[in-house]
Short mmCIF file of C-alpha atoms in Angstrom, two decimals:
data_model
loop_
_atom_site.label_atom_id
_atom_site.label_comp_id
_atom_site.label_asym_id
_atom_site.label_seq_id
_atom_site.Cartn_x
_atom_site.Cartn_y
_atom_site.Cartn_z
CA MET L 1 -77.78 -57.79 11.39
CA LYS L 2 -78.22 -55.12 14.04
CA THR L 3 -79.42 -57.74 16.47
CA ASN L 4 -75.84 -58.87 16.90
CA LEU L 5 -74.53 -58.24 20.39
CA TYR L 6 -71.04 -57.76 19.11
CA GLN L 7 -70.00 -55.04 16.75
CA ASN L 8 -69.50 -56.24 13.20
CA LYS L 9 -66.23 -55.01 11.76
CA MET L 10 -66.77 -56.51 8.34
CA LEU L 11 -69.87 -57.94 6.77
CA ILE L 12 -69.73 -60.23 3.77
CA ASP L 13 -73.02 -60.32 1.94
CA ASP L 14 -73.68 -63.12 -0.55
CA LEU L 15 -70.21 -63.00 -2.06
CA SER L 16 -69.32 -65.12 -5.09
CA CYS L 17 -65.95 -65.03 -6.85
CA PHE L 18 -64.94 -66.21 -10.29
CA PHE L 19 -61.66 -66.71 -12.10
CA SER L 20 -62.24 -66.79 -15.88
CA ASN L 21 -65.91 -67.58 -15.17
CA LYS L 22 -64.97 -70.55 -13.02
CA CYS L 23 -66.67 -70.19 -9.69
CA VAL L 24 -64.22 -70.41 -6.79
CA LEU L 25 -66.48 -69.01 -4.08
CA GLU L 26 -70.23 -69.43 -3.92
CA ASN L 27 -72.71 -67.22 -2.06
CA VAL L 28 -70.69 -66.74 1.10
CA SER L 29 -72.27 -64.58 3.80
CA LEU L 30 -70.68 -64.06 7.17
CA SER L 31 -69.71 -61.34 9.57
CA ILE L 32 -66.38 -60.59 11.16
CA ILE L 33 -66.68 -59.29 14.70
CA LYS L 34 -64.49 -56.50 16.01
CA ASN L 35 -61.38 -57.62 17.91
CA GLU L 36 -61.87 -61.31 17.25
CA ILE L 37 -59.65 -63.80 15.52
CA LEU L 38 -61.73 -65.48 12.89
CA THR L 39 -59.94 -68.54 11.54
CA ILE L 40 -60.87 -70.04 8.22
CA ILE L 41 -60.04 -73.67 7.64
CA GLY L 42 -60.60 -75.92 4.67
CA PRO L 43 -58.69 -78.09 2.22
CA SER L 44 -56.87 -76.54 -0.73
CA ASN L 45 -59.20 -75.31 -3.48
CA SER L 46 -61.85 -74.54 -0.90
CA GLY L 47 -61.76 -70.86 -1.86
CA LYS L 48 -60.47 -69.64 1.48
CA THR L 49 -57.51 -67.71 0.08
CA SER L 50 -59.65 -66.23 -2.71
CA PHE L 51 -62.08 -65.14 -0.02
CA LEU L 52 -59.33 -63.51 2.04
CA ARG L 53 -57.82 -61.75 -0.96
CA THR L 54 -61.20 -60.32 -1.85
CA LEU L 55 -61.47 -58.64 1.55
CA ASN L 56 -58.75 -56.12 0.67
CA ARG L 57 -59.25 -56.40 -3.07
CA MET L 58 -55.90 -58.00 -3.85
CA ASN L 59 -57.68 -60.02 -6.51
CA ASP L 60 -58.57 -56.89 -8.44
CA PHE L 61 -55.20 -56.89 -10.19
CA ASN L 62 -56.04 -60.18 -11.84
CA SER L 63 -57.97 -59.41 -15.02
CA ASP L 64 -59.61 -62.87 -14.96
CA PHE L 65 -61.23 -62.10 -11.63
CA SER L 66 -64.85 -61.10 -11.19
CA ARG L 67 -67.26 -61.20 -8.28
CA LYS L 68 -70.86 -60.81 -7.22
CA GLY L 69 -72.14 -59.69 -3.85
CA ASN L 70 -70.76 -57.11 -1.47
CA VAL L 71 -68.35 -56.66 1.39
CA PHE L 72 -68.79 -53.94 3.98
CA LEU L 73 -66.16 -52.48 6.26
CA ASP L 74 -67.87 -50.50 9.04
CA GLU L 75 -70.96 -50.37 6.86
CA GLU L 76 -69.03 -48.93 3.94
CA ASN L 77 -68.98 -50.98 0.73
CA ILE L 78 -65.32 -51.78 0.05
CA PHE L 79 -65.89 -52.01 -3.67
CA HIS L 80 -66.83 -48.34 -3.70
CA MET L 81 -63.81 -47.36 -1.67
CA ASN L 82 -60.47 -46.13 -2.91
CA MET L 83 -58.33 -49.26 -3.21
CA GLU L 84 -55.29 -47.77 -1.48
CA LYS L 85 -57.36 -46.40 1.40
CA LEU L 86 -58.98 -49.80 1.84
CA ARG L 87 -55.62 -51.57 2.02
CA MET L 88 -54.39 -49.09 4.60
CA ARG L 89 -57.32 -50.14 6.78
CA VAL L 90 -57.24 -53.84 5.88
CA GLY L 91 -53.68 -55.12 5.85
CA MET L 92 -52.59 -58.49 4.52
CA LEU L 93 -49.85 -60.92 5.42
CA PHE L 94 -48.90 -63.55 2.86
CA ALA L 95 -48.05 -67.21 3.17
CA MET L 96 -44.38 -66.73 2.38
CA PRO L 97 -42.59 -63.94 4.22
CA ILE L 98 -41.80 -61.24 1.69
CA PRO L 99 -39.34 -58.75 3.13
CA LEU L 100 -38.66 -55.96 0.66
CA PRO L 101 -35.03 -55.85 -0.51
CA MET L 102 -33.94 -53.17 1.93
CA THR L 103 -32.92 -52.87 5.58
CA VAL L 104 -35.10 -53.87 8.53
CA TYR L 105 -35.69 -50.22 9.38
CA GLU L 106 -36.59 -49.27 5.82
CA ASN L 107 -38.97 -52.19 5.57
CA VAL L 108 -41.00 -50.97 8.52
CA ILE L 109 -40.95 -47.29 7.60
CA TYR L 110 -41.56 -47.93 3.88
CA ALA L 111 -45.36 -47.77 3.91
CA PRO L 112 -45.76 -44.90 6.43
CA LYS L 113 -43.35 -42.86 4.31
CA ARG L 114 -45.11 -43.59 1.03
CA LEU L 115 -48.57 -43.10 2.48
CA GLY L 116 -47.69 -39.75 4.01
CA VAL L 117 -48.41 -40.90 7.56
CA ILE L 118 -45.26 -39.21 8.77
CA LYS L 119 -46.13 -35.58 9.06
CA HIS L 120 -42.91 -33.80 9.74
CA GLY L 121 -40.41 -36.28 8.33
CA LYS L 122 -38.47 -36.11 11.60
CA LYS L 123 -36.05 -38.89 12.35
CA SER L 124 -37.35 -39.21 15.90
CA GLU L 125 -40.91 -39.62 14.66
CA MET L 126 -39.85 -42.39 12.27
CA ASP L 127 -37.76 -44.09 14.96
CA ALA L 128 -40.76 -44.16 17.25
CA ILE L 129 -43.00 -45.75 14.60
CA VAL L 130 -40.38 -48.38 13.79
CA GLU L 131 -39.76 -49.26 17.42
CA GLN L 132 -43.45 -49.46 18.29
CA ALA L 133 -44.25 -51.65 15.26
CA LEU L 134 -41.35 -53.99 15.95
CA ARG L 135 -42.28 -54.24 19.63
CA ASP L 136 -45.87 -55.05 18.77
CA ALA L 137 -44.67 -57.76 16.42
CA SER L 138 -42.44 -59.10 19.24
CA LEU L 139 -39.36 -58.64 17.11
CA TRP L 140 -37.75 -55.58 18.69
CA ASP L 141 -35.45 -57.39 21.10
CA GLU L 142 -34.07 -59.59 18.35
CA VAL L 143 -33.35 -56.87 15.81
CA LYS L 144 -32.81 -53.64 17.73
CA ASP L 145 -29.06 -53.87 17.19
CA ARG L 146 -29.22 -54.57 13.48
CA LEU L 147 -31.93 -52.32 12.14
CA ASP L 148 -29.60 -51.33 9.32
CA SER L 149 -28.84 -54.83 8.08
CA SER L 150 -30.67 -56.36 5.18
CA ALA L 151 -34.06 -57.87 5.96
CA MET L 152 -33.27 -60.67 3.51
CA LYS L 153 -30.67 -62.08 5.92
CA MET L 154 -33.12 -62.75 8.74
CA SER L 155 -34.59 -66.15 9.47
CA GLY L 156 -37.96 -67.09 8.03
CA GLY L 157 -39.79 -66.58 11.30
CA GLN L 158 -38.19 -63.20 11.86
CA GLN L 159 -39.01 -62.18 8.31
CA GLN L 160 -42.65 -63.08 8.84
CA ARG L 161 -42.80 -61.05 12.04
CA LEU L 162 -41.09 -58.19 10.22
CA CYS L 163 -43.89 -58.37 7.67
CA ILE L 164 -46.36 -58.13 10.54
CA ALA L 165 -44.48 -55.10 11.89
CA ARG L 166 -44.64 -53.54 8.44
CA ILE L 167 -48.41 -53.83 8.49
CA LEU L 168 -48.68 -52.57 12.08
CA ALA L 169 -46.68 -49.48 11.15
CA ILE L 170 -49.62 -48.17 9.12
CA ASN L 171 -52.01 -49.00 11.95
CA PRO L 172 -54.77 -50.83 10.08
CA GLU L 173 -58.09 -51.93 11.54
CA VAL L 174 -58.24 -55.45 10.15
CA ILE L 175 -55.31 -57.76 9.42
CA LEU L 176 -55.70 -60.68 7.06
CA PHE L 177 -53.29 -63.58 7.58
CA ASP L 178 -52.98 -65.97 4.65
CA GLU L 179 -51.42 -69.17 6.01
CA PRO L 180 -48.70 -67.14 7.71
CA CYS L 181 -46.97 -70.13 9.24
CA SER L 182 -46.98 -72.57 6.35
CA GLY L 183 -43.26 -72.09 5.78
CA LEU L 184 -42.19 -71.82 9.40
CA ASP L 185 -40.86 -74.23 12.00
CA PRO L 186 -42.89 -74.94 15.18
CA ILE L 187 -41.04 -72.44 17.35
CA SER L 188 -41.42 -69.59 14.86
CA THR L 189 -45.04 -70.62 14.44
CA ALA L 190 -45.62 -70.38 18.16
CA LYS L 191 -44.12 -66.87 18.17
CA VAL L 192 -46.31 -65.72 15.33
CA GLU L 193 -49.37 -67.17 17.05
CA GLU L 194 -48.51 -65.39 20.31
CA THR L 195 -48.14 -62.18 18.36
CA MET L 196 -51.55 -62.67 16.76
CA ILE L 197 -53.24 -63.27 20.10
CA ALA L 198 -51.58 -60.18 21.56
CA LEU L 199 -52.70 -58.14 18.57
CA LYS L 200 -56.37 -58.91 18.75
CA LYS L 201 -56.82 -56.39 21.55
CA ARG L 202 -56.36 -53.66 19.03
CA TYR L 203 -57.03 -55.27 15.69
CA THR L 204 -59.55 -57.53 14.07
CA ILE L 205 -57.86 -60.59 12.63
CA VAL L 206 -58.84 -63.06 9.95
CA LEU L 207 -56.57 -66.08 9.73
CA VAL L 208 -56.64 -68.56 6.88
CA THR L 209 -54.81 -71.71 7.81
CA ASN L 210 -54.20 -75.21 6.58
CA ASN L 211 -53.36 -76.24 10.08
CA VAL L 212 -56.51 -77.31 11.92
CA LYS L 213 -54.69 -77.35 15.25
CA GLN L 214 -53.56 -73.78 14.75
CA ALA L 215 -57.17 -72.76 14.17
CA SER L 216 -58.20 -74.41 17.42
CA ARG L 217 -55.33 -72.73 19.28
CA VAL L 218 -55.85 -69.11 18.23
CA GLY L 219 -59.36 -68.78 16.83
CA ASP L 220 -62.28 -67.19 18.64
CA ARG L 221 -64.57 -68.33 15.89
CA THR L 222 -63.86 -70.70 13.05
CA ALA L 223 -65.33 -71.00 9.58
CA PHE L 224 -65.05 -74.14 7.50
CA PHE L 225 -64.89 -73.76 3.71
CA LEU L 226 -65.24 -76.61 1.25
CA MET L 227 -65.34 -76.43 -2.56
CA GLY L 228 -66.00 -72.70 -2.52
CA ARG L 229 -68.81 -72.88 0.01
CA LEU L 230 -69.07 -71.87 3.62
CA ILE L 231 -70.11 -75.10 5.31
CA GLU L 232 -70.16 -73.99 8.89
CA ILE L 233 -69.18 -71.09 11.12
CA GLY L 234 -69.25 -70.89 14.87
CA GLY L 235 -67.31 -70.52 18.11
CA THR L 236 -64.01 -72.36 17.77
CA ALA L 237 -64.47 -74.53 20.86
CA LYS L 238 -67.97 -75.47 19.86
CA LEU L 239 -67.08 -76.17 16.24
CA PHE L 240 -64.24 -78.45 17.19
CA VAL L 241 -66.12 -80.33 19.86
CA SER L 242 -69.52 -80.69 18.29
CA PRO L 243 -69.70 -79.58 14.68
CA LYS L 244 -73.14 -79.38 13.17
CA GLU L 245 -72.13 -80.68 9.79
CA GLN L 246 -70.79 -84.13 9.05
CA LYS L 247 -68.31 -82.69 6.51
CA THR L 248 -66.80 -80.41 9.15
CA ASN L 249 -66.45 -83.33 11.50
CA ASP L 250 -64.72 -85.38 8.79
CA TYR L 251 -62.29 -82.60 8.05
CA ILE L 252 -61.29 -81.70 11.60
CA THR L 253 -60.87 -85.31 12.57
CA GLY L 254 -58.56 -85.74 9.60
CA ARG L 255 -60.69 -88.04 7.53
CA PHE L 256 -59.94 -86.01 4.39
CA GLY L 257 -58.08 -82.87 3.35
CA MET S 1 -26.72 -97.17 -37.00
CA ILE S 2 -23.73 -98.12 -34.95
CA LYS S 3 -24.61 -98.24 -31.33
CA LEU S 4 -21.93 -96.54 -29.26
CA ASN S 5 -21.58 -97.32 -25.62
CA PRO S 6 -22.78 -94.48 -23.35
CA LYS S 7 -19.31 -93.54 -22.15
CA LEU S 8 -17.95 -93.18 -25.67
CA SER S 9 -20.96 -91.27 -26.93
CA GLN S 10 -20.60 -88.91 -23.98
CA LYS S 11 -16.99 -88.25 -24.96
CA PHE S 12 -17.96 -87.63 -28.58
CA ALA S 13 -20.71 -85.24 -27.55
CA VAL S 14 -18.39 -83.22 -25.31
CA ALA S 15 -15.69 -83.11 -27.98
CA PHE S 16 -18.19 -81.97 -30.60
CA LEU S 17 -19.69 -79.25 -28.41
CA PHE S 18 -16.20 -78.06 -27.47
CA CYS S 19 -15.18 -77.83 -31.15
CA ALA S 20 -18.30 -75.79 -31.93
CA THR S 21 -17.33 -73.35 -29.18
CA ILE S 22 -13.78 -73.06 -30.52
CA VAL S 23 -15.04 -72.44 -34.05
CA ALA S 24 -17.19 -69.64 -32.72
CA ILE S 25 -14.29 -67.99 -30.93
CA ILE S 26 -11.55 -68.35 -33.57
CA PRO S 27 -12.79 -65.68 -36.03
CA VAL S 28 -13.06 -63.11 -33.22
CA VAL S 29 -9.54 -63.83 -32.04
CA ILE S 30 -8.17 -63.67 -35.58
CA ILE S 31 -9.94 -60.38 -36.33
CA ILE S 32 -8.66 -58.76 -33.17
CA PHE S 33 -5.15 -60.14 -33.77
CA ILE S 34 -4.98 -58.85 -37.37
CA ILE S 35 -6.35 -55.44 -36.47
CA ILE S 36 -3.92 -55.00 -33.58
CA LYS S 37 -0.94 -56.33 -35.56
CA ASN S 38 -1.53 -53.99 -38.50
CA GLY S 39 -2.89 -51.01 -36.65
CA TYR S 40 -0.94 -50.50 -33.46
CA SER S 41 1.99 -48.77 -35.24
CA ALA S 42 -0.25 -45.85 -36.25
CA ILE S 43 -1.80 -45.33 -32.84
CA SER S 44 -0.44 -42.28 -31.07
CA LEU S 45 -1.74 -39.36 -29.09
CA GLU S 46 -1.64 -37.27 -32.23
CA PHE S 47 -3.70 -39.86 -34.14
CA LEU S 48 -6.41 -39.65 -31.49
CA THR S 49 -6.44 -35.89 -31.05
CA ALA S 50 -5.51 -34.31 -34.39
CA MET S 51 -7.47 -33.38 -37.50
CA PRO S 52 -6.98 -35.49 -40.60
CA THR S 53 -4.59 -34.00 -43.13
CA ASN S 54 -3.39 -34.73 -46.65
CA GLY S 55 -6.77 -36.00 -47.87
CA MET S 56 -7.14 -38.14 -44.74
CA ARG S 57 -3.95 -40.04 -45.56
CA SER S 58 -2.23 -38.69 -42.49
CA GLY S 59 -2.97 -36.77 -39.30
CA GLY S 60 -5.60 -37.95 -36.82
CA ILE S 61 -9.19 -39.05 -36.57
CA PHE S 62 -10.29 -36.69 -33.81
CA PRO S 63 -13.40 -35.30 -35.56
CA ALA S 64 -14.63 -38.82 -36.32
CA ILE S 65 -14.27 -39.84 -32.66
CA VAL S 66 -16.06 -36.71 -31.44
CA GLY S 67 -18.73 -37.16 -34.12
CA THR S 68 -19.47 -40.74 -33.18
CA LEU S 69 -19.52 -39.92 -29.47
CA SER S 70 -21.91 -37.00 -29.94
CA ILE S 71 -24.31 -38.97 -32.18
CA VAL S 72 -24.35 -41.91 -29.77
CA PHE S 73 -24.72 -39.65 -26.73
CA CYS S 74 -27.71 -37.85 -28.25
CA ALA S 75 -29.24 -41.11 -29.40
CA ILE S 76 -29.09 -42.75 -25.99
CA LEU S 77 -30.42 -39.56 -24.37
CA ILE S 78 -33.50 -39.84 -26.58
CA THR S 79 -34.01 -43.58 -26.63
CA LEU S 80 -33.40 -44.49 -22.99
CA PRO S 81 -36.17 -42.47 -21.29
CA ILE S 82 -38.74 -43.29 -23.98
CA GLY S 83 -37.77 -46.95 -24.04
CA VAL S 84 -37.83 -47.36 -20.27
CA CYS S 85 -41.17 -45.57 -19.96
CA ALA S 86 -42.68 -47.74 -22.69
CA ALA S 87 -41.29 -50.84 -21.01
CA ILE S 88 -42.79 -49.79 -17.66
CA TYR S 89 -46.15 -49.25 -19.28
CA LEU S 90 -46.11 -52.55 -21.16
CA ASN S 91 -44.84 -54.56 -18.23
CA GLU S 92 -46.61 -52.98 -15.27
CA TYR S 93 -49.79 -51.36 -16.49
CA ALA S 94 -50.93 -52.76 -19.84
CA LYS S 95 -53.59 -55.41 -19.55
CA ASP S 96 -53.10 -58.53 -21.61
CA THR S 97 -55.33 -57.65 -24.54
CA LEU S 98 -55.03 -58.37 -28.24
CA LEU S 99 -53.75 -54.82 -28.80
CA THR S 100 -50.92 -55.06 -26.27
CA ARG S 101 -49.98 -58.46 -27.64
CA LEU S 102 -49.79 -56.95 -31.12
CA ILE S 103 -47.67 -54.08 -29.82
CA LYS S 104 -45.30 -56.51 -28.11
CA LEU S 105 -45.06 -58.57 -31.29
CA ALA S 106 -44.38 -55.45 -33.34
CA ILE S 107 -41.60 -54.41 -30.97
CA VAL S 108 -39.91 -57.78 -31.24
CA ASN S 109 -40.19 -57.64 -35.03
CA LEU S 110 -38.89 -54.07 -35.23
CA ALA S 111 -35.62 -55.34 -33.81
CA GLY S 112 -35.24 -57.51 -36.91
CA ILE S 113 -35.49 -54.72 -39.51
CA PRO S 114 -32.21 -54.21 -41.43
CA SER S 115 -30.40 -51.08 -40.28
CA VAL S 116 -30.19 -49.62 -43.80
CA VAL S 117 -33.98 -49.46 -43.84
CA TYR S 118 -33.84 -47.32 -40.71
CA GLY S 119 -31.25 -45.17 -42.51
CA LEU S 120 -33.62 -44.57 -45.42
CA PHE S 121 -36.48 -43.92 -43.01
CA GLY S 122 -34.36 -41.33 -41.18
CA LEU S 123 -33.42 -39.70 -44.48
CA GLY S 124 -37.06 -39.39 -45.44
CA ILE S 125 -38.47 -38.25 -42.10
CA PHE S 126 -35.79 -36.35 -40.20
CA VAL S 127 -33.46 -35.08 -42.90
CA MET S 128 -36.03 -34.15 -45.53
CA PHE S 129 -39.55 -33.99 -44.08
CA LEU S 130 -38.67 -32.36 -40.75
CA GLY S 131 -35.85 -30.44 -42.37
CA PHE S 132 -33.10 -31.24 -39.88
CA GLY S 133 -30.73 -31.78 -42.78
CA VAL S 134 -27.84 -34.19 -42.54
CA SER S 135 -26.98 -33.57 -38.87
CA ILE S 136 -26.16 -35.06 -35.48
CA ILE S 137 -29.78 -34.77 -34.41
CA ALA S 138 -31.11 -36.55 -37.52
CA GLY S 139 -28.57 -39.35 -37.07
CA ALA S 140 -29.27 -39.63 -33.34
CA LEU S 141 -33.03 -39.79 -33.92
CA THR S 142 -32.57 -42.49 -36.56
CA LEU S 143 -30.32 -44.53 -34.27
CA SER S 144 -32.67 -44.10 -31.33
CA ILE S 145 -35.63 -45.36 -33.33
CA MET S 146 -33.53 -48.33 -34.38
CA GLU S 147 -32.49 -49.00 -30.78
CA LEU S 148 -35.88 -48.48 -29.13
CA PRO S 149 -37.11 -52.07 -29.57
CA VAL S 150 -33.88 -53.40 -28.07
CA ILE S 151 -34.04 -51.01 -25.10
CA ILE S 152 -37.71 -51.82 -24.53
CA THR S 153 -37.06 -55.55 -24.69
CA THR S 154 -34.10 -55.49 -22.29
CA ALA S 155 -35.84 -53.09 -19.91
CA ARG S 156 -38.92 -55.31 -19.86
CA GLY S 157 -36.70 -58.27 -19.09
CA ALA S 158 -35.15 -56.35 -16.20
CA LEU S 159 -38.57 -55.31 -14.85
CA ASN S 160 -39.79 -58.86 -15.20
CA SER S 161 -36.89 -60.17 -13.14
CA VAL S 162 -38.13 -58.26 -10.08
CA PRO S 163 -40.16 -60.85 -8.16
CA PRO S 164 -43.92 -60.19 -8.38
CA ALA S 165 -44.12 -60.87 -4.64
CA PHE S 166 -42.37 -57.52 -3.96
CA ARG S 167 -45.06 -55.68 -5.87
CA GLU S 168 -47.79 -57.57 -4.06
CA ALA S 169 -46.24 -56.91 -0.65
CA SER S 170 -46.04 -53.20 -1.39
CA LEU S 171 -49.55 -52.96 -2.85
CA ALA S 172 -51.01 -54.86 0.10
CA LEU S 173 -49.76 -52.06 2.35
CA GLY S 174 -51.92 -49.58 0.51
CA VAL S 175 -49.01 -48.11 -1.43
CA SER S 176 -50.14 -47.00 -4.88
CA ARG S 177 -49.07 -48.69 -8.06
CA TRP S 178 -46.87 -45.87 -9.26
CA GLN S 179 -45.13 -45.55 -5.88
CA THR S 180 -44.55 -49.29 -5.90
CA ILE S 181 -42.97 -49.04 -9.33
CA ARG S 182 -40.95 -45.98 -8.39
CA HIS S 183 -39.65 -47.23 -5.02
CA ILE S 184 -39.60 -51.02 -5.33
CA VAL S 185 -39.58 -52.15 -8.95
CA LEU S 186 -37.37 -49.54 -10.60
CA PRO S 187 -34.49 -49.56 -8.08
CA ASN S 188 -34.29 -53.33 -8.39
CA ALA S 189 -34.59 -53.34 -12.18
CA LEU S 190 -32.06 -50.55 -12.64
CA PRO S 191 -28.96 -52.77 -13.00
CA GLY S 192 -30.56 -54.72 -15.81
CA ILE S 193 -31.80 -51.59 -17.51
CA LEU S 194 -28.36 -49.97 -17.29
CA THR S 195 -26.60 -53.03 -18.64
CA GLY S 196 -29.00 -53.09 -21.58
CA ALA S 197 -28.41 -49.40 -22.18
CA ILE S 198 -24.64 -49.73 -22.19
CA LEU S 199 -24.77 -52.69 -24.58
CA SER S 200 -27.04 -50.61 -26.81
CA ILE S 201 -24.47 -47.83 -26.79
CA ALA S 202 -21.84 -50.34 -27.84
CA ARG S 203 -24.04 -51.61 -30.63
CA ILE S 204 -25.02 -48.26 -32.09
CA SER S 205 -21.47 -46.86 -31.94
CA GLY S 206 -20.55 -49.32 -34.64
CA GLU S 207 -23.58 -48.82 -36.87
CA THR S 208 -22.87 -47.36 -40.30
CA ALA S 209 -26.01 -47.69 -42.39
CA PRO S 210 -28.41 -45.59 -40.27
CA ILE S 211 -26.03 -42.60 -40.15
CA LEU S 212 -24.87 -42.95 -43.74
CA PHE S 213 -27.65 -40.70 -45.10
CA THR S 214 -28.56 -38.88 -41.93
CA ALA S 215 -25.47 -37.63 -40.10
CA ALA S 216 -22.12 -38.64 -41.51
CA ALA S 217 -19.89 -36.36 -43.54
CA PHE S 218 -17.23 -37.47 -45.97
CA TYR S 219 -14.59 -35.03 -44.80
CA LEU S 220 -15.13 -32.30 -42.25
CA PRO S 221 -12.02 -31.37 -40.32
CA HIS S 222 -13.59 -29.43 -37.48
CA ILE S 223 -15.56 -30.05 -34.32
CA PRO S 224 -19.40 -29.76 -34.46
CA ARG S 225 -20.85 -26.68 -32.77
CA SER S 226 -24.54 -27.59 -32.55
CA PRO S 227 -26.71 -30.71 -32.86
CA PHE S 228 -27.69 -29.49 -36.32
CA ASP S 229 -24.14 -29.79 -37.65
CA GLN S 230 -22.98 -32.56 -39.89
CA VAL S 231 -20.15 -34.64 -38.42
CA MET S 232 -17.64 -37.29 -39.37
CA ALA S 233 -18.28 -40.66 -37.76
CA LEU S 234 -15.87 -43.49 -37.10
CA PRO S 235 -17.65 -46.37 -38.87
CA TYR S 236 -18.34 -44.28 -41.96
CA HIS S 237 -14.85 -42.82 -41.92
CA LEU S 238 -13.48 -46.34 -41.83
CA TYR S 239 -15.59 -47.30 -44.81
CA ILE S 240 -14.36 -44.26 -46.78
CA ILE S 241 -10.67 -44.60 -46.07
CA SER S 242 -10.68 -48.30 -46.85
CA THR S 243 -12.59 -48.05 -50.14
CA GLN S 244 -12.63 -44.50 -51.52
CA ILE S 245 -9.15 -43.05 -51.00
CA PRO S 246 -6.32 -44.24 -53.25
CA ASN S 247 -2.87 -44.85 -51.71
CA MET S 248 -4.26 -44.95 -48.21
CA PRO S 249 -1.64 -46.18 -45.71
CA LYS S 250 -2.74 -49.62 -44.44
CA ASN S 251 -1.82 -48.96 -40.84
CA ILE S 252 -4.09 -45.92 -40.58
CA ILE S 253 -7.04 -48.00 -41.78
CA PHE S 254 -6.32 -50.69 -39.23
CA ALA S 255 -5.65 -48.17 -36.49
CA THR S 256 -9.03 -46.56 -37.16
CA ALA S 257 -10.64 -49.97 -36.94
CA LEU S 258 -8.74 -50.60 -33.72
CA VAL S 259 -10.03 -47.36 -32.15
CA LEU S 260 -13.61 -48.24 -33.11
CA LEU S 261 -13.19 -51.76 -31.78
CA MET S 262 -11.74 -50.50 -28.52
CA MET S 263 -14.60 -48.04 -28.08
CA VAL S 264 -17.17 -50.81 -28.52
CA LEU S 265 -15.27 -53.31 -26.39
CA SER S 266 -14.73 -50.87 -23.54
CA MET S 267 -18.49 -50.12 -23.50
CA SER S 268 -19.21 -53.82 -23.21
CA LEU S 269 -16.59 -54.11 -20.50
CA ILE S 270 -18.25 -51.29 -18.54
CA ALA S 271 -21.56 -53.14 -18.89
CA ILE S 272 -20.02 -56.33 -17.55
CA ILE S 273 -18.38 -54.57 -14.61
CA ALA S 274 -21.61 -52.72 -13.83
CA ARG S 275 -23.50 -55.98 -13.87
CA ILE S 276 -21.06 -57.66 -11.48
CA TYR S 277 -21.18 -54.64 -9.18
CA PHE S 278 -24.96 -54.50 -9.06
CA ARG S 279 -25.32 -58.24 -8.70
CA LYS S 280 -23.17 -58.11 -5.58
CA ARG S 281 -25.32 -55.35 -4.14
CA ARG S 282 -28.55 -57.16 -4.89
CA LYS S 283 -30.19 -58.25 -1.68
CA TRP S 284 -32.21 -61.24 -2.75
#
């Protein structure tokens, strides 16, 4: 793996996942390169969300879940890491925006506070974190005058960007997006996509999406999953123009899925 | 069978369901009416704040009110923290194994045990074995054991009503499980837990059987000084004056019942108001 010109941020080595002994992911091996957007496409039940949730061990709470194989983050096996530490480094955004039932400000500062990132507990320090996170999530201009209003009252697109800001506030290394635009209108989707592209300068992004066009718009590389298997992975442009596998071609041209 | 047309059968159904509702309400209305009609004449400031005199045939019921309040206060102080902690464990941490399922089943079944059985249990364990004697503390412990399953069940319901997505969102940020419970789950479950607690207070204030052998005194015209004192209690006092004392004035019996009823009703009212208040503040 050292032959790679790019730096691997995460390395997935022969990973298989099971729910109650039913295999949902079979022998997947791939690498995630630093500062890229890796998009994962595939029909439902292809195991793409299970894959994503394994990368920051969100599946570990499910007692039916088991896995084989390993995942490395900067050459460190994530299954030997402290779960909370891992999630600080590998953040996750869910399909539906889930603002916590508190104000916009509190939503952003929630995790830094709990994780002890704020050293002195000064108001100015917290304000700076909140502003920076909201700016990076391109939400600051829309909410700067109502930081103290409930996050539940925002629109869906704003809520999703707030959730991004919440993750940015703890400054992770990798961000996992699980169909982040499935509940959003086209304009909100465009904003979230812009945000993602802006973020890849500093973060490594994995995006699972049901929307093939979205994958072609934002992905540097794209992986195609089907029935729990990785069918093909490659540069997005290449994969969409001349896929190696017939199944990939069928899927991206809309013949099934 | 006669086949009714849909419109008619709809009318019959509504009428029948309405009658059932009325039948359910009527006894409550009649009870409250009779108690108020017969009891209000004896209610006065003196009745609420004075010691009973003349073999309880006159004077007030102050020690019984204080006794009931102190037993209930101690009981809720014991049962609420334990119950909420157990509910948190069962709902948030316990894995779904055979053992936890058995524990949950046992808790549901405990709520169905007759209260007099708890009374006998309290007599055996707290009064005799642990040597607390007939006292506030023995009565409170008995009541709290009786109320634990109810508190646990309502608290679990309240915890369950917090959307799982909130927990997931918090955990995904690297926040630990306990911090998630402490800062996300508990604040949002609090209204439900409080409502359950207040309704429990209302329920145990009226219980007679569990305190019969463990806390209540027949006649004790002074205020308790420590948790190890015996006290008079309203439900038991009511039982005594209505069955054991000859030539008891009717209006004092009904007035005592009225005071007990008002205590329980006002607790329930507080619970309802609290629920409305918290529901308005809820942000999802």
